Each structure stands twice: as structure tokens, then as C-alpha cells.
Amino acid sequence: MERLTLSFFIFILFLSPFAESGSIGVNYGRIANNLPSAVKVVKLLKTHGLQRVKVYDTDPAVLRALSGSGIKVTVDLPNELLFAAAKRLTFAYTWVEKNVAAYYPSTEIEAIAVGNEVFVDPHNTTSFLVPAMKNIHQALVKHNLHSAIKVSSPIALSALQNSYPSSAGSFRPELVEPVFRPMLEFLRQTGSYLMVNAYPFFAYESNSDVISLDYALFRENPGVVDSGSGYRYFNLFDAQIDAVFAAMSALKYDDIKMVVTETGWPSKGDENEIGASVANAAAYNGNLIRRILSGGGTPLRPKADLTVYLFALFNENKKNGPTSERNYGLFYPNEERVYDIPFTTEELKDYHDKPSPAPATGGDGQTGSGSGDGGVSKSQTGNTWCVASGEAGKEKLQAGLDYACGEGGADCRPIQPSATCYNPNTLQAHASYAFNSYYQKNARKIGTCYFGGAAYVVTQPPKFGSCEFPTGY
């Protein structure tokens, strides 16, 4: 009776909201002369269920409009203020008091981005970054806001010396001691996270002869095997993120979390901007949202549910550079969608990406043609599996196993004595097989890999002895 009650309790938890998944935010850039008012923008965000927004300044009109909205906000201290913030603690005090404390908590500021892609700033402000971050944090301490508001700084992937294969990821040597080691130490000490801007579009655009479009757009593809780790990657986004995780790991900062502060795909570009189109932008962002809201981390960090900010809310007609720069928006300035994609778990239920018109091409490297793995099955929702958490405890695992093999209808025949997946005969291995069977039978719907926190999604085929986990029924 006790086991039955616990199983029912786990079942109720399993049906609860998807607290274990990642979250989606959006960048609200305003380099344009035709955008709606900040008040209208907040209504737009709420209408579409977007609960996080990142801005590139601390415009009073924007921060006032966000007051009382329930939307979490990341604000930015611009690069041109880094010198002052680094050199004068009094400047940091005044800036935080005027631009953060004056609005918090009615405007739910959760983070301050100190600068943006500082290492590629032509004004050479790199040496001021960490001192500025420390002074801004000290100003938060003065206002007793340091526990509620994190301090970090978005880096571009150009800060990496190596990014392929992902397991060989490393930071540029000239940035390690002056910047990255002290910055990561600061993030560790303050409980903050590394902000990263990642754009698979740039990699694809420059290497479309070796990177398959399906791999870049989270579509069905053979995957790419990392020669160092042996992991197989099924999308370029995960590979880029893991290159940063590997770079942090090389410096012994495996415990630092990550937030992807920018990622996106342009809906229009110049003739030489290969891949820039409405269809590809819709596929990238739609499939990315499904990937994030479905939960699960990366091959290197399987439990690292990510918060990801899409770039950008609007097309911005005053931005410089190629045509793509003015066409990353999810919405036109008149608030109409550029393309139709889901933003919430509810909308994901009816979301179906249109497959590519032709099979992906490409040879070695990032395309990963020729899987060579005996035919791992693929599906329209990507290659994911559900496994049991070794940290969940025996009672949760047993209750989840009982439910999956009982009311849940999982195929548990392979884990019976003498069957193909009975060995290894451990609770975690058996629960993993049962959880995955339930997850696959339910078409990998969001929330079907939870079991009261006893399970999580992975993007690599689970390995328990010689047992093979199916990816579909």
C-alpha cells in the first residue's frame, strides 16, 4: 500500500507544470525609428507568454513599462561606461542606484550584463571588464540586492581559440589569465553564470559546404561524432555550447552555469548570406524553442537546462551592416509575426516543423554524413532519450518504475529476468529503460520525462551494458 501511495504521488508530480525544463526569453533591441511604444511592447510580450526580456540599456520608459508586468529583466551597462565603472566605485554606486535600485523590485531586474561582447569591441575595453563587474556587484551589495540580481557579461564565440570538436573547446590564450580566470572566479563566488552569445547561422553561412542545413536547424540528420569525447551531436547549437563548457572545464570551472543571452537566425539577407530566409529562421527558432522547453542539457552537461534569449524581438531598420542585421526580428514593427512559431509549452503541443525539401548534403566534419552507428532511429522531434537520475533516491526510482511499467504502459519486457536488458540488474538501469519507453511511447511530449524529478532528458543514446534504448515505437 505504501508503494502504491508513493507511486500515485510521483504520478501527480509528473503531471505538474514543467518546472524542470529550460526557459525562453527575448532580446528587445531598439535601433530603429518605427517601433511601438514600450507600453505596447510589454503587452506584446505578455500576449505571447514571453516571461523574460533582455535590453541593451536602462531606458527609463522601458523599465517603467515593465513595472508590475511579472516579466524578468536583464539590463545592460554599455561598453562605453566600462572605463568609468571600473575606475570609480562611486560611479558604480550612482549607476546602480539610478538605473537598478530605483526600479527594483516592481521591475523584476534579475541580472546586469556588464558590457556586451567586450573582446571584439574596437575601443579595447577588455582590461576594464572584470573590475567593472566587481564594482557593479559591490554597488548591489550596498543596496542589499546582490542576492537577487546577478552580474555577468555576454561573450561572443570568437572568445574561443578552439571550438571544434566541442571537447577541445578552449578560450583564447591571451584572454585566459587577464580576463577569463578572474571572471569565472567572480561568477563562482557570486553564484552567477556565464553569458554567451551563440549563432549557428554564422558558422553555417561560412561553411555551408561542410555543415548540413538540417544539422544547423535541429532537423533530422545523422549527427556528428566528437572525436575527443565520442559523443554524437545532432545540432550545431549544442556543439557550440559544449565548446564553451569544455573551455570552462579546462580552467577547472565545471560548476559555472551558462545562460545563452543571444541566439537567432535572420529571415532575410544579402545574396552572399547563405541560409538567410523566413523558412530557415522559423525552423531554427521554432526547433530551438522546442529543444529548450522540452528540457535536457547538452551531451557534456546533460542536466544543464538552459535559459535562452532569442535575438531579437523586432526587425531593427537602423542597424548597420549586411541586410541580415536588420532582419533577425520575430515581429515586424507593426507587431505582426514575421513567421509563426511557438513561444510556450502550450503552443508546442501543436507545433510541427516543416522538413527540409531535400536530404541534407555534406561530407566530413560538422555534417557527420554516414552515422556508422548501426542505424540509431531518428524522429521529427530530434534524438532524445529519458533516463533515471542517480540522485533521485531508491524510493522515487522504484515508484517511477512501478508507474511506468504499470499504469504508464511502458514496454518493460526487456528488463525482466533473462531478457535482453535485464543486465545490469540495477534499479537505475531498469528505471531508465522503463522511463524511456514511457517517454518514447508518448511521442516525447513535454513533461513525459519527469517522474517527480526522478528523470531527465539526454541527447546521447544511454549506455547500460549492451542494452539499446529505442527512440520510437
CSV table of C-alpha atoms in Angstrom, one decimal:
chain,number,residue,atom,x,y,z
A,1,MET,CA,0.0,0.0,0.0
A,2,GLU,CA,2.8,2.4,0.8
A,3,ARG,CA,4.5,1.8,-2.5
A,4,LEU,CA,1.2,2.4,-4.3
A,5,THR,CA,0.7,5.7,-2.5
A,6,LEU,CA,4.2,6.9,-3.3
A,7,SER,CA,3.7,5.8,-6.9
A,8,PHE,CA,0.5,7.9,-7.1
A,9,PHE,CA,2.3,10.8,-5.5
A,10,ILE,CA,5.0,10.6,-8.1
A,11,PHE,CA,2.4,10.4,-10.8
A,12,ILE,CA,0.8,13.6,-9.6
A,13,LEU,CA,4.2,15.3,-9.5
A,14,PHE,CA,4.8,14.0,-13.0
A,15,LEU,CA,1.7,15.7,-14.3
A,16,SER,CA,2.7,19.0,-12.7
A,17,PRO,CA,4.0,22.1,-14.7
A,18,PHE,CA,7.2,21.6,-16.5
A,19,ALA,CA,9.5,23.1,-13.9
A,20,GLU,CA,12.5,21.0,-14.9
A,21,SER,CA,12.8,22.4,-18.5
A,22,GLY,CA,14.7,25.4,-19.7
A,23,SER,CA,13.2,28.9,-20.3
A,24,ILE,CA,12.9,31.2,-23.3
A,25,GLY,CA,13.5,35.0,-23.3
A,26,VAL,CA,13.9,37.6,-26.0
A,27,ASN,CA,16.2,40.5,-26.7
A,28,TYR,CA,14.5,43.8,-27.0
A,29,GLY,CA,16.7,45.9,-29.2
A,30,ARG,CA,15.6,49.4,-30.3
A,31,ILE,CA,18.0,50.5,-33.1
A,32,ALA,CA,15.0,51.6,-35.2
A,33,ASN,CA,12.7,54.6,-35.8
A,34,ASN,CA,9.4,52.7,-36.3
A,35,LEU,CA,9.0,50.6,-33.1
A,36,PRO,CA,5.8,50.6,-30.9
A,37,SER,CA,5.9,52.2,-27.5
A,38,ALA,CA,7.4,50.4,-24.6
A,39,VAL,CA,3.9,50.0,-23.1
A,40,LYS,CA,2.7,48.2,-26.2
A,41,VAL,CA,5.8,46.1,-26.3
A,42,VAL,CA,5.2,44.8,-22.7
A,43,LYS,CA,1.6,43.9,-23.8
A,44,LEU,CA,3.1,42.1,-26.8
A,45,LEU,CA,5.4,40.1,-24.6
A,46,LYS,CA,2.7,39.1,-22.2
A,47,THR,CA,0.3,38.2,-25.0
A,48,HIS,CA,2.8,35.7,-26.4
A,49,GLY,CA,3.8,34.3,-23.0
A,50,LEU,CA,7.4,35.6,-23.1
A,51,GLN,CA,8.4,36.0,-19.4
A,52,ARG,CA,12.0,37.1,-19.8
A,53,VAL,CA,13.4,40.1,-21.7
A,54,LYS,CA,16.9,41.5,-22.1
A,55,VAL,CA,17.5,45.1,-23.0
A,56,TYR,CA,20.7,46.9,-24.1
A,57,ASP,CA,20.5,49.9,-21.8
A,58,THR,CA,18.4,51.1,-18.8
A,59,ASP,CA,15.9,53.4,-20.7
A,60,PRO,CA,13.5,54.7,-18.0
A,61,ALA,CA,10.5,54.4,-20.3
A,62,VAL,CA,11.2,50.7,-20.9
A,63,LEU,CA,11.9,49.9,-17.2
A,64,ARG,CA,8.8,51.8,-16.1
A,65,ALA,CA,6.7,50.0,-18.7
A,66,LEU,CA,7.9,46.6,-17.4
A,67,SER,CA,7.0,47.6,-13.8
A,68,GLY,CA,4.4,45.2,-12.4
A,69,SER,CA,4.4,43.0,-15.5
A,70,GLY,CA,5.9,40.0,-13.9
A,71,ILE,CA,8.5,39.8,-16.7
A,72,LYS,CA,12.0,39.2,-15.6
A,73,VAL,CA,14.5,41.7,-17.0
A,74,THR,CA,18.2,41.7,-17.8
A,75,VAL,CA,19.6,45.2,-18.2
A,76,ASP,CA,22.9,46.3,-19.7
A,77,LEU,CA,25.7,48.6,-18.7
A,78,PRO,CA,27.0,49.7,-22.2
A,79,ASN,CA,30.6,49.2,-23.2
A,80,GLU,CA,31.3,52.9,-23.3
A,81,LEU,CA,30.7,53.0,-19.5
A,82,LEU,CA,33.1,50.2,-18.6
A,83,PHE,CA,36.0,52.5,-18.0
A,84,ALA,CA,34.1,54.7,-15.6
A,85,ALA,CA,32.6,51.7,-13.8
A,86,ALA,CA,36.0,50.1,-13.4
A,87,LYS,CA,37.9,53.1,-12.3
A,88,ARG,CA,35.4,54.7,-9.9
A,89,LEU,CA,33.4,52.8,-7.3
A,90,THR,CA,31.3,55.9,-6.8
A,91,PHE,CA,30.2,55.8,-10.4
A,92,ALA,CA,29.1,52.2,-10.0
A,93,TYR,CA,27.2,53.2,-6.9
A,94,THR,CA,25.4,56.0,-8.7
A,95,TRP,CA,24.7,53.9,-11.8
A,96,VAL,CA,23.1,51.1,-9.8
A,97,GLU,CA,21.1,53.5,-7.6
A,98,LYS,CA,19.7,55.4,-10.6
A,99,ASN,CA,19.3,52.5,-13.1
A,100,VAL,CA,18.5,49.4,-11.0
A,101,ALA,CA,17.6,50.2,-7.4
A,102,ALA,CA,15.2,52.9,-8.4
A,103,TYR,CA,13.0,50.4,-10.3
A,104,TYR,CA,13.5,47.2,-8.3
A,105,PRO,CA,11.5,45.2,-7.2
A,106,SER,CA,8.4,46.4,-9.2
A,107,THR,CA,10.5,46.0,-12.3
A,108,GLU,CA,11.9,42.5,-11.8
A,109,ILE,CA,15.5,43.1,-12.8
A,110,GLU,CA,17.3,39.7,-12.4
A,111,ALA,CA,20.6,40.4,-14.0
A,112,ILE,CA,23.0,43.1,-15.2
A,113,ALA,CA,25.0,42.5,-18.3
A,114,VAL,CA,28.2,44.5,-17.8
A,115,GLY,CA,29.2,45.3,-21.4
A,116,ASN,CA,28.4,43.2,-24.4
A,117,GLU,CA,30.9,41.1,-26.4
A,118,VAL,CA,33.7,43.3,-25.0
A,119,PHE,CA,36.5,41.4,-26.5
A,120,VAL,CA,35.5,42.4,-30.0
A,121,ASP,CA,34.9,46.0,-29.1
A,122,PRO,CA,37.2,48.1,-31.2
A,123,HIS,CA,37.6,50.6,-28.3
A,124,ASN,CA,39.7,47.9,-26.5
A,125,THR,CA,37.8,47.9,-23.2
A,126,THR,CA,38.8,44.3,-22.2
A,127,SER,CA,41.0,45.3,-19.3
A,128,PHE,CA,38.2,47.2,-17.7
A,129,LEU,CA,35.6,44.4,-17.8
A,130,VAL,CA,36.3,42.4,-14.6
A,131,PRO,CA,37.0,45.5,-12.4
A,132,ALA,CA,33.7,47.0,-13.7
A,133,MET,CA,31.8,43.8,-12.9
A,134,LYS,CA,33.2,43.7,-9.3
A,135,ASN,CA,32.3,47.4,-8.7
A,136,ILE,CA,28.8,46.9,-10.0
A,137,HIS,CA,28.4,43.9,-7.7
A,138,GLN,CA,29.7,45.9,-4.8
A,139,ALA,CA,27.1,48.6,-5.6
A,140,LEU,CA,24.4,45.9,-5.5
A,141,VAL,CA,25.8,44.8,-2.1
A,142,LYS,CA,25.4,48.4,-0.8
A,143,HIS,CA,21.7,48.2,-1.7
A,144,ASN,CA,21.3,44.6,-0.5
A,145,LEU,CA,20.4,43.5,-4.0
A,146,HIS,CA,23.4,41.2,-4.6
A,147,SER,CA,21.4,38.0,-3.8
A,148,ALA,CA,18.6,38.9,-6.2
A,149,ILE,CA,20.5,40.3,-9.1
A,150,LYS,CA,23.3,38.6,-10.9
A,151,VAL,CA,26.2,40.3,-12.6
A,152,SER,CA,27.8,38.8,-15.7
A,153,SER,CA,28.9,39.8,-19.3
A,154,PRO,CA,27.9,38.3,-22.6
A,155,ILE,CA,30.8,36.8,-24.6
A,156,ALA,CA,30.9,36.0,-28.3
A,157,LEU,CA,32.1,32.6,-29.5
A,158,SER,CA,35.1,34.4,-31.0
A,159,ALA,CA,36.4,34.4,-27.5
A,160,LEU,CA,37.3,30.7,-28.1
A,161,GLN,CA,40.6,29.6,-29.5
A,162,ASN,CA,39.2,26.2,-30.5
A,163,SER,CA,35.5,25.2,-30.9
A,164,TYR,CA,35.7,22.0,-32.9
A,165,PRO,CA,35.5,19.4,-31.9
A,166,SER,CA,33.4,20.6,-28.9
A,167,SER,CA,35.5,18.6,-26.4
A,168,ALA,CA,38.6,20.6,-27.5
A,169,GLY,CA,36.9,23.9,-26.7
A,170,SER,CA,39.3,26.5,-25.2
A,171,PHE,CA,39.5,30.2,-24.6
A,172,ARG,CA,41.9,32.4,-26.5
A,173,PRO,CA,45.2,32.2,-24.6
A,174,GLU,CA,45.7,35.9,-24.3
A,175,LEU,CA,42.3,36.2,-22.5
A,176,VAL,CA,42.7,33.4,-20.0
A,177,GLU,CA,44.8,35.0,-17.2
A,178,PRO,CA,43.8,38.7,-17.7
A,179,VAL,CA,40.1,38.0,-18.1
A,180,PHE,CA,38.5,34.6,-18.1
A,181,ARG,CA,40.1,33.1,-14.9
A,182,PRO,CA,39.3,36.1,-12.8
A,183,MET,CA,35.8,36.5,-14.4
A,184,LEU,CA,34.9,32.8,-13.8
A,185,GLU,CA,36.2,33.1,-10.2
A,186,PHE,CA,34.0,36.1,-9.7
A,187,LEU,CA,31.0,34.3,-11.2
A,188,ARG,CA,31.7,31.3,-8.9
A,189,GLN,CA,32.0,33.5,-5.8
A,190,THR,CA,28.8,35.5,-6.5
A,191,GLY,CA,26.7,32.5,-7.7
A,192,SER,CA,26.3,34.0,-11.1
A,193,TYR,CA,26.6,32.4,-14.6
A,194,LEU,CA,28.4,33.0,-17.8
A,195,MET,CA,26.5,34.8,-20.5
A,196,VAL,CA,27.2,33.5,-24.1
A,197,ASN,CA,26.0,34.8,-27.5
A,198,ALA,CA,25.9,31.8,-29.9
A,199,TYR,CA,24.9,32.0,-33.6
A,200,PRO,CA,24.9,28.7,-35.5
A,201,PHE,CA,23.9,30.8,-38.5
A,202,PHE,CA,27.3,32.4,-38.8
A,203,ALA,CA,29.0,29.0,-38.8
A,204,TYR,CA,26.7,27.6,-41.4
A,205,GLU,CA,26.9,30.7,-43.6
A,206,SER,CA,30.7,30.5,-43.7
A,207,ASN,CA,30.9,26.7,-44.0
A,208,SER,CA,27.7,25.6,-45.8
A,209,ASP,CA,29.8,23.2,-47.9
A,210,VAL,CA,30.6,21.1,-44.9
A,211,ILE,CA,27.8,21.9,-42.4
A,212,SER,CA,24.4,20.4,-43.3
A,213,LEU,CA,21.5,22.8,-43.0
A,214,ASP,CA,19.5,20.2,-41.2
A,215,TYR,CA,22.2,20.0,-38.5
A,216,ALA,CA,22.1,23.7,-38.1
A,217,LEU,CA,18.3,23.8,-37.9
A,218,PHE,CA,17.7,21.0,-35.4
A,219,ARG,CA,16.2,18.7,-38.0
A,220,GLU,CA,16.7,15.0,-38.7
A,221,ASN,CA,20.3,14.3,-39.5
A,222,PRO,CA,22.9,11.6,-39.0
A,223,GLY,CA,24.7,13.6,-36.3
A,224,VAL,CA,28.3,14.5,-35.9
A,225,VAL,CA,30.7,12.4,-33.7
A,226,ASP,CA,33.1,14.3,-31.5
A,227,SER,CA,36.4,12.6,-32.0
A,228,GLY,CA,37.6,13.6,-28.5
A,229,SER,CA,34.6,12.6,-26.3
A,230,GLY,CA,32.8,10.1,-28.6
A,231,TYR,CA,29.5,12.0,-28.2
A,232,ARG,CA,27.3,12.3,-31.2
A,233,TYR,CA,25.8,15.8,-31.7
A,234,PHE,CA,22.5,16.2,-33.6
A,235,ASN,CA,22.6,20.0,-33.8
A,236,LEU,CA,25.2,22.7,-34.1
A,237,PHE,CA,23.8,24.8,-31.2
A,238,ASP,CA,24.6,22.0,-28.7
A,239,ALA,CA,28.0,21.6,-30.2
A,240,GLN,CA,28.8,25.3,-29.8
A,241,ILE,CA,27.5,25.5,-26.3
A,242,ASP,CA,29.6,22.4,-25.3
A,243,ALA,CA,32.7,24.0,-26.7
A,244,VAL,CA,32.2,26.8,-24.2
A,245,PHE,CA,31.5,24.3,-21.4
A,246,ALA,CA,34.7,22.5,-22.4
A,247,ALA,CA,36.7,25.7,-22.3
A,248,MET,CA,35.4,26.4,-18.8
A,249,SER,CA,36.2,22.8,-17.7
A,250,ALA,CA,39.8,23.2,-19.0
A,251,LEU,CA,40.2,26.0,-16.4
A,252,LYS,CA,38.5,23.9,-13.7
A,253,TYR,CA,35.2,25.8,-13.6
A,254,ASP,CA,32.8,23.0,-14.3
A,255,ASP,CA,30.4,24.3,-11.7
A,256,ILE,CA,29.6,27.6,-13.5
A,257,LYS,CA,26.2,27.7,-15.2
A,258,MET,CA,25.5,29.3,-18.5
A,259,VAL,CA,22.8,31.5,-20.0
A,260,VAL,CA,22.6,31.9,-23.8
A,261,THR,CA,22.0,35.7,-24.0
A,262,GLU,CA,21.7,35.8,-27.7
A,263,THR,CA,20.9,33.4,-30.5
A,264,GLY,CA,18.8,33.6,-33.6
A,265,TRP,CA,18.6,33.3,-37.4
A,266,PRO,CA,17.9,36.1,-39.9
A,267,SER,CA,14.7,35.9,-42.1
A,268,LYS,CA,16.4,37.9,-44.9
A,269,GLY,CA,20.0,38.5,-46.1
A,270,ASP,CA,22.2,39.6,-48.9
A,271,GLU,CA,22.9,37.3,-51.8
A,272,ASN,CA,26.1,36.0,-50.2
A,273,GLU,CA,24.4,35.4,-46.8
A,274,ILE,CA,23.7,31.7,-47.4
A,275,GLY,CA,20.7,30.3,-45.5
A,276,ALA,CA,19.1,33.6,-44.5
A,277,SER,CA,15.4,33.1,-45.2
A,278,VAL,CA,12.0,33.2,-43.5
A,279,ALA,CA,11.6,29.4,-43.7
A,280,ASN,CA,15.1,28.8,-42.1
A,281,ALA,CA,14.6,31.4,-39.4
A,282,ALA,CA,11.2,29.8,-38.5
A,283,ALA,CA,12.8,26.4,-38.4
A,284,TYR,CA,15.8,27.4,-36.3
A,285,ASN,CA,13.9,29.4,-33.7
A,286,GLY,CA,10.9,27.0,-33.5
A,287,ASN,CA,13.0,23.9,-33.1
A,288,LEU,CA,15.3,25.7,-30.7
A,289,ILE,CA,12.3,26.6,-28.5
A,290,ARG,CA,11.1,23.0,-28.6
A,291,ARG,CA,14.6,21.8,-27.7
A,292,ILE,CA,14.9,24.2,-24.7
A,293,LEU,CA,11.3,23.8,-23.3
A,294,SER,CA,11.5,20.1,-23.7
A,295,GLY,CA,14.2,20.0,-21.1
A,296,GLY,CA,17.6,18.3,-21.0
A,297,GLY,CA,21.0,19.7,-21.3
A,298,THR,CA,23.9,19.1,-23.7
A,299,PRO,CA,26.0,16.0,-24.2
A,300,LEU,CA,28.7,17.4,-21.9
A,301,ARG,CA,26.2,18.8,-19.4
A,302,PRO,CA,23.1,16.6,-19.6
A,303,LYS,CA,21.4,18.2,-16.6
A,304,ALA,CA,22.1,21.8,-17.7
A,305,ASP,CA,18.7,23.1,-18.5
A,306,LEU,CA,19.3,26.3,-20.4
A,307,THR,CA,17.8,29.8,-20.4
A,308,VAL,CA,18.0,31.1,-23.9
A,309,TYR,CA,17.3,34.6,-25.2
A,310,LEU,CA,16.2,34.8,-28.8
A,311,PHE,CA,17.6,37.6,-30.9
A,312,ALA,CA,15.5,39.7,-31.5
A,313,LEU,CA,12.0,40.9,-30.7
A,314,PHE,CA,11.8,43.3,-33.8
A,315,ASN,CA,13.4,43.9,-37.1
A,316,GLU,CA,15.6,47.0,-36.5
A,317,ASN,CA,15.7,49.2,-39.6
A,318,LYS,CA,18.6,51.5,-38.4
A,319,LYS,CA,21.2,48.8,-37.7
A,320,ASN,CA,24.4,48.9,-39.8
A,321,GLY,CA,25.9,46.1,-41.7
A,322,PRO,CA,24.5,43.5,-44.1
A,323,THR,CA,20.8,43.0,-44.7
A,324,SER,CA,20.6,40.2,-42.1
A,325,GLU,CA,21.4,42.6,-39.3
A,326,ARG,CA,18.1,44.3,-39.9
A,327,ASN,CA,16.1,41.1,-40.2
A,328,TYR,CA,16.5,39.0,-37.0
A,329,GLY,CA,13.1,40.0,-35.6
A,330,LEU,CA,10.4,37.7,-34.5
A,331,PHE,CA,7.9,40.6,-35.1
A,332,TYR,CA,7.6,43.4,-37.6
A,333,PRO,CA,7.3,46.9,-36.0
A,334,ASN,CA,3.5,46.7,-36.5
A,335,GLU,CA,3.6,43.8,-34.0
A,336,GLU,CA,2.7,41.1,-36.6
A,337,ARG,CA,4.8,38.0,-36.6
A,338,VAL,CA,7.5,37.6,-39.2
A,339,TYR,CA,6.7,33.8,-39.0
A,340,ASP,CA,4.6,31.6,-36.8
A,341,ILE,CA,6.4,29.7,-34.1
A,342,PRO,CA,5.5,28.6,-30.5
A,343,PHE,CA,6.8,30.5,-27.5
A,344,THR,CA,5.2,28.4,-24.7
A,345,THR,CA,4.8,24.8,-23.7
A,346,GLU,CA,1.1,25.0,-24.5
A,347,GLU,CA,1.8,26.2,-28.1
A,348,LEU,CA,4.4,23.5,-28.6
A,349,LYS,CA,1.7,20.8,-28.5
A,350,ASP,CA,0.5,21.8,-32.0
A,351,TYR,CA,3.9,22.7,-33.4
A,352,HIS,CA,5.4,20.8,-36.4
A,353,ASP,CA,8.5,21.9,-38.2
A,354,LYS,CA,8.3,21.5,-42.0
A,355,PRO,CA,11.1,19.1,-43.1
A,356,SER,CA,13.8,20.3,-45.5
A,357,PRO,CA,12.8,20.0,-49.1
A,358,ALA,CA,15.8,17.7,-49.9
A,359,PRO,CA,18.1,15.4,-48.0
A,360,ALA,CA,21.0,17.2,-46.2
A,361,THR,CA,24.3,17.1,-48.0
A,362,GLY,CA,27.9,17.3,-46.9
A,363,GLY,CA,30.8,15.2,-46.2
A,364,ASP,CA,33.0,15.2,-43.1
A,365,GLY,CA,33.3,17.5,-40.2
A,366,GLN,CA,30.2,19.1,-39.0
A,367,THR,CA,27.8,17.3,-41.4
A,368,GLY,CA,28.6,13.9,-39.9
A,369,SER,CA,27.4,12.1,-43.0
A,370,GLY,CA,27.4,8.3,-42.6
A,371,SER,CA,26.4,7.7,-39.0
A,372,GLY,CA,28.2,4.4,-38.7
A,373,ASP,CA,26.3,3.6,-35.5
A,374,GLY,CA,24.1,0.7,-36.8
A,375,GLY,CA,21.2,2.9,-37.5
A,376,VAL,CA,20.1,4.9,-34.5
A,377,SER,CA,16.5,5.8,-35.3
A,378,LYS,CA,15.5,9.4,-35.8
A,379,SER,CA,12.3,11.3,-35.4
A,380,GLN,CA,10.7,14.6,-36.1
A,381,THR,CA,11.3,15.7,-32.6
A,382,GLY,CA,15.0,15.1,-32.6
A,383,ASN,CA,17.1,12.4,-30.9
A,384,THR,CA,16.4,12.4,-27.2
A,385,TRP,CA,16.0,9.8,-24.5
A,386,CYS,CA,14.8,9.7,-21.0
A,387,VAL,CA,16.9,8.3,-18.2
A,388,ALA,CA,16.7,7.9,-14.4
A,389,SER,CA,18.6,10.3,-12.2
A,390,GLY,CA,21.1,8.5,-9.9
A,391,GLU,CA,20.5,11.3,-7.3
A,392,ALA,CA,16.7,10.7,-7.1
A,393,GLY,CA,16.9,8.1,-4.4
A,394,LYS,CA,15.6,4.5,-4.4
A,395,GLU,CA,12.0,5.3,-3.3
A,396,LYS,CA,11.4,7.8,-6.2
A,397,LEU,CA,13.1,5.5,-8.7
A,398,GLN,CA,11.1,2.5,-7.6
A,399,ALA,CA,7.8,4.4,-7.6
A,400,GLY,CA,8.5,5.8,-11.0
A,401,LEU,CA,9.5,2.3,-12.3
A,402,ASP,CA,6.2,0.9,-10.9
A,403,TYR,CA,4.1,3.5,-12.5
A,404,ALA,CA,5.9,3.3,-15.9
A,405,CYS,CA,5.6,-0.5,-16.1
A,406,GLY,CA,2.1,-0.4,-14.6
A,407,GLU,CA,-0.5,2.3,-15.4
A,408,GLY,CA,2.0,4.1,-17.7
A,409,GLY,CA,2.0,1.2,-20.2
A,410,ALA,CA,5.8,1.2,-20.8
A,411,ASP,CA,7.2,-1.9,-22.5
A,412,CYS,CA,9.1,-3.4,-19.6
A,413,ARG,CA,9.6,-6.9,-21.1
A,414,PRO,CA,13.2,-6.3,-22.0
A,415,ILE,CA,14.1,-5.7,-18.3
A,416,GLN,CA,12.6,-8.9,-17.0
A,417,PRO,CA,14.9,-11.7,-15.8
A,418,SER,CA,16.9,-13.4,-18.7
A,419,ALA,CA,15.6,-10.7,-21.2
A,420,THR,CA,17.9,-8.5,-23.3
A,421,CYS,CA,18.1,-5.5,-20.9
A,422,TYR,CA,17.9,-7.3,-17.6
A,423,ASN,CA,21.6,-6.7,-17.1
A,424,PRO,CA,22.9,-4.7,-15.5
A,425,ASN,CA,20.4,-5.6,-12.8
A,426,THR,CA,20.3,-2.2,-11.1
A,427,LEU,CA,17.3,-0.1,-10.1
A,428,GLN,CA,18.7,2.9,-12.1
A,429,ALA,CA,19.3,0.9,-15.2
A,430,HIS,CA,15.8,-0.7,-15.1
A,431,ALA,CA,14.1,2.6,-14.3
A,432,SER,CA,16.0,4.3,-17.1
A,433,TYR,CA,14.7,1.7,-19.6
A,434,ALA,CA,11.1,2.0,-18.3
A,435,PHE,CA,11.2,5.8,-18.2
A,436,ASN,CA,12.5,6.0,-21.8
A,437,SER,CA,9.9,3.5,-23.0
A,438,TYR,CA,7.1,5.6,-21.5
A,439,TYR,CA,8.7,8.8,-22.9
A,440,GLN,CA,9.0,7.4,-26.4
A,441,LYS,CA,5.5,5.8,-26.4
A,442,ASN,CA,4.1,9.3,-25.5
A,443,ALA,CA,5.9,10.8,-28.5
A,444,ARG,CA,8.4,12.7,-26.3
A,445,LYS,CA,5.8,15.1,-25.2
A,446,ILE,CA,6.9,17.8,-22.9
A,447,GLY,CA,6.6,16.7,-19.3
A,448,THR,CA,6.7,12.9,-20.1
A,449,CYS,CA,10.3,12.6,-18.8
A,450,TYR,CA,9.9,13.9,-15.2
A,451,PHE,CA,8.6,11.3,-12.8
A,452,GLY,CA,8.6,13.7,-9.8
A,453,GLY,CA,12.2,14.8,-10.6
A,454,ALA,CA,13.5,11.2,-10.9
A,455,ALA,CA,14.2,11.5,-14.7
A,456,TYR,CA,15.8,13.9,-17.2
A,457,VAL,CA,16.2,14.1,-20.9
A,458,VAL,CA,19.5,13.4,-22.7
A,459,THR,CA,20.7,13.8,-26.3
A,460,GLN,CA,23.0,10.9,-26.3
A,461,PRO,CA,22.0,7.2,-26.5
A,462,PRO,CA,22.0,5.8,-22.9
A,463,LYS,CA,24.6,3.1,-22.2
A,464,PHE,CA,23.7,0.4,-19.8
A,465,GLY,CA,25.8,-2.7,-20.6
A,466,SER,CA,24.8,-3.9,-24.1
A,467,CYS,CA,21.2,-2.7,-23.8
A,468,GLU,CA,19.9,-0.5,-26.6
A,469,PHE,CA,17.3,2.1,-25.8
A,470,PRO,CA,14.7,2.7,-28.6
A,471,THR,CA,13.9,6.2,-29.9
A,472,GLY,CA,10.4,5.5,-31.1
A,473,TYR,CA,7.6,2.9,-31.3
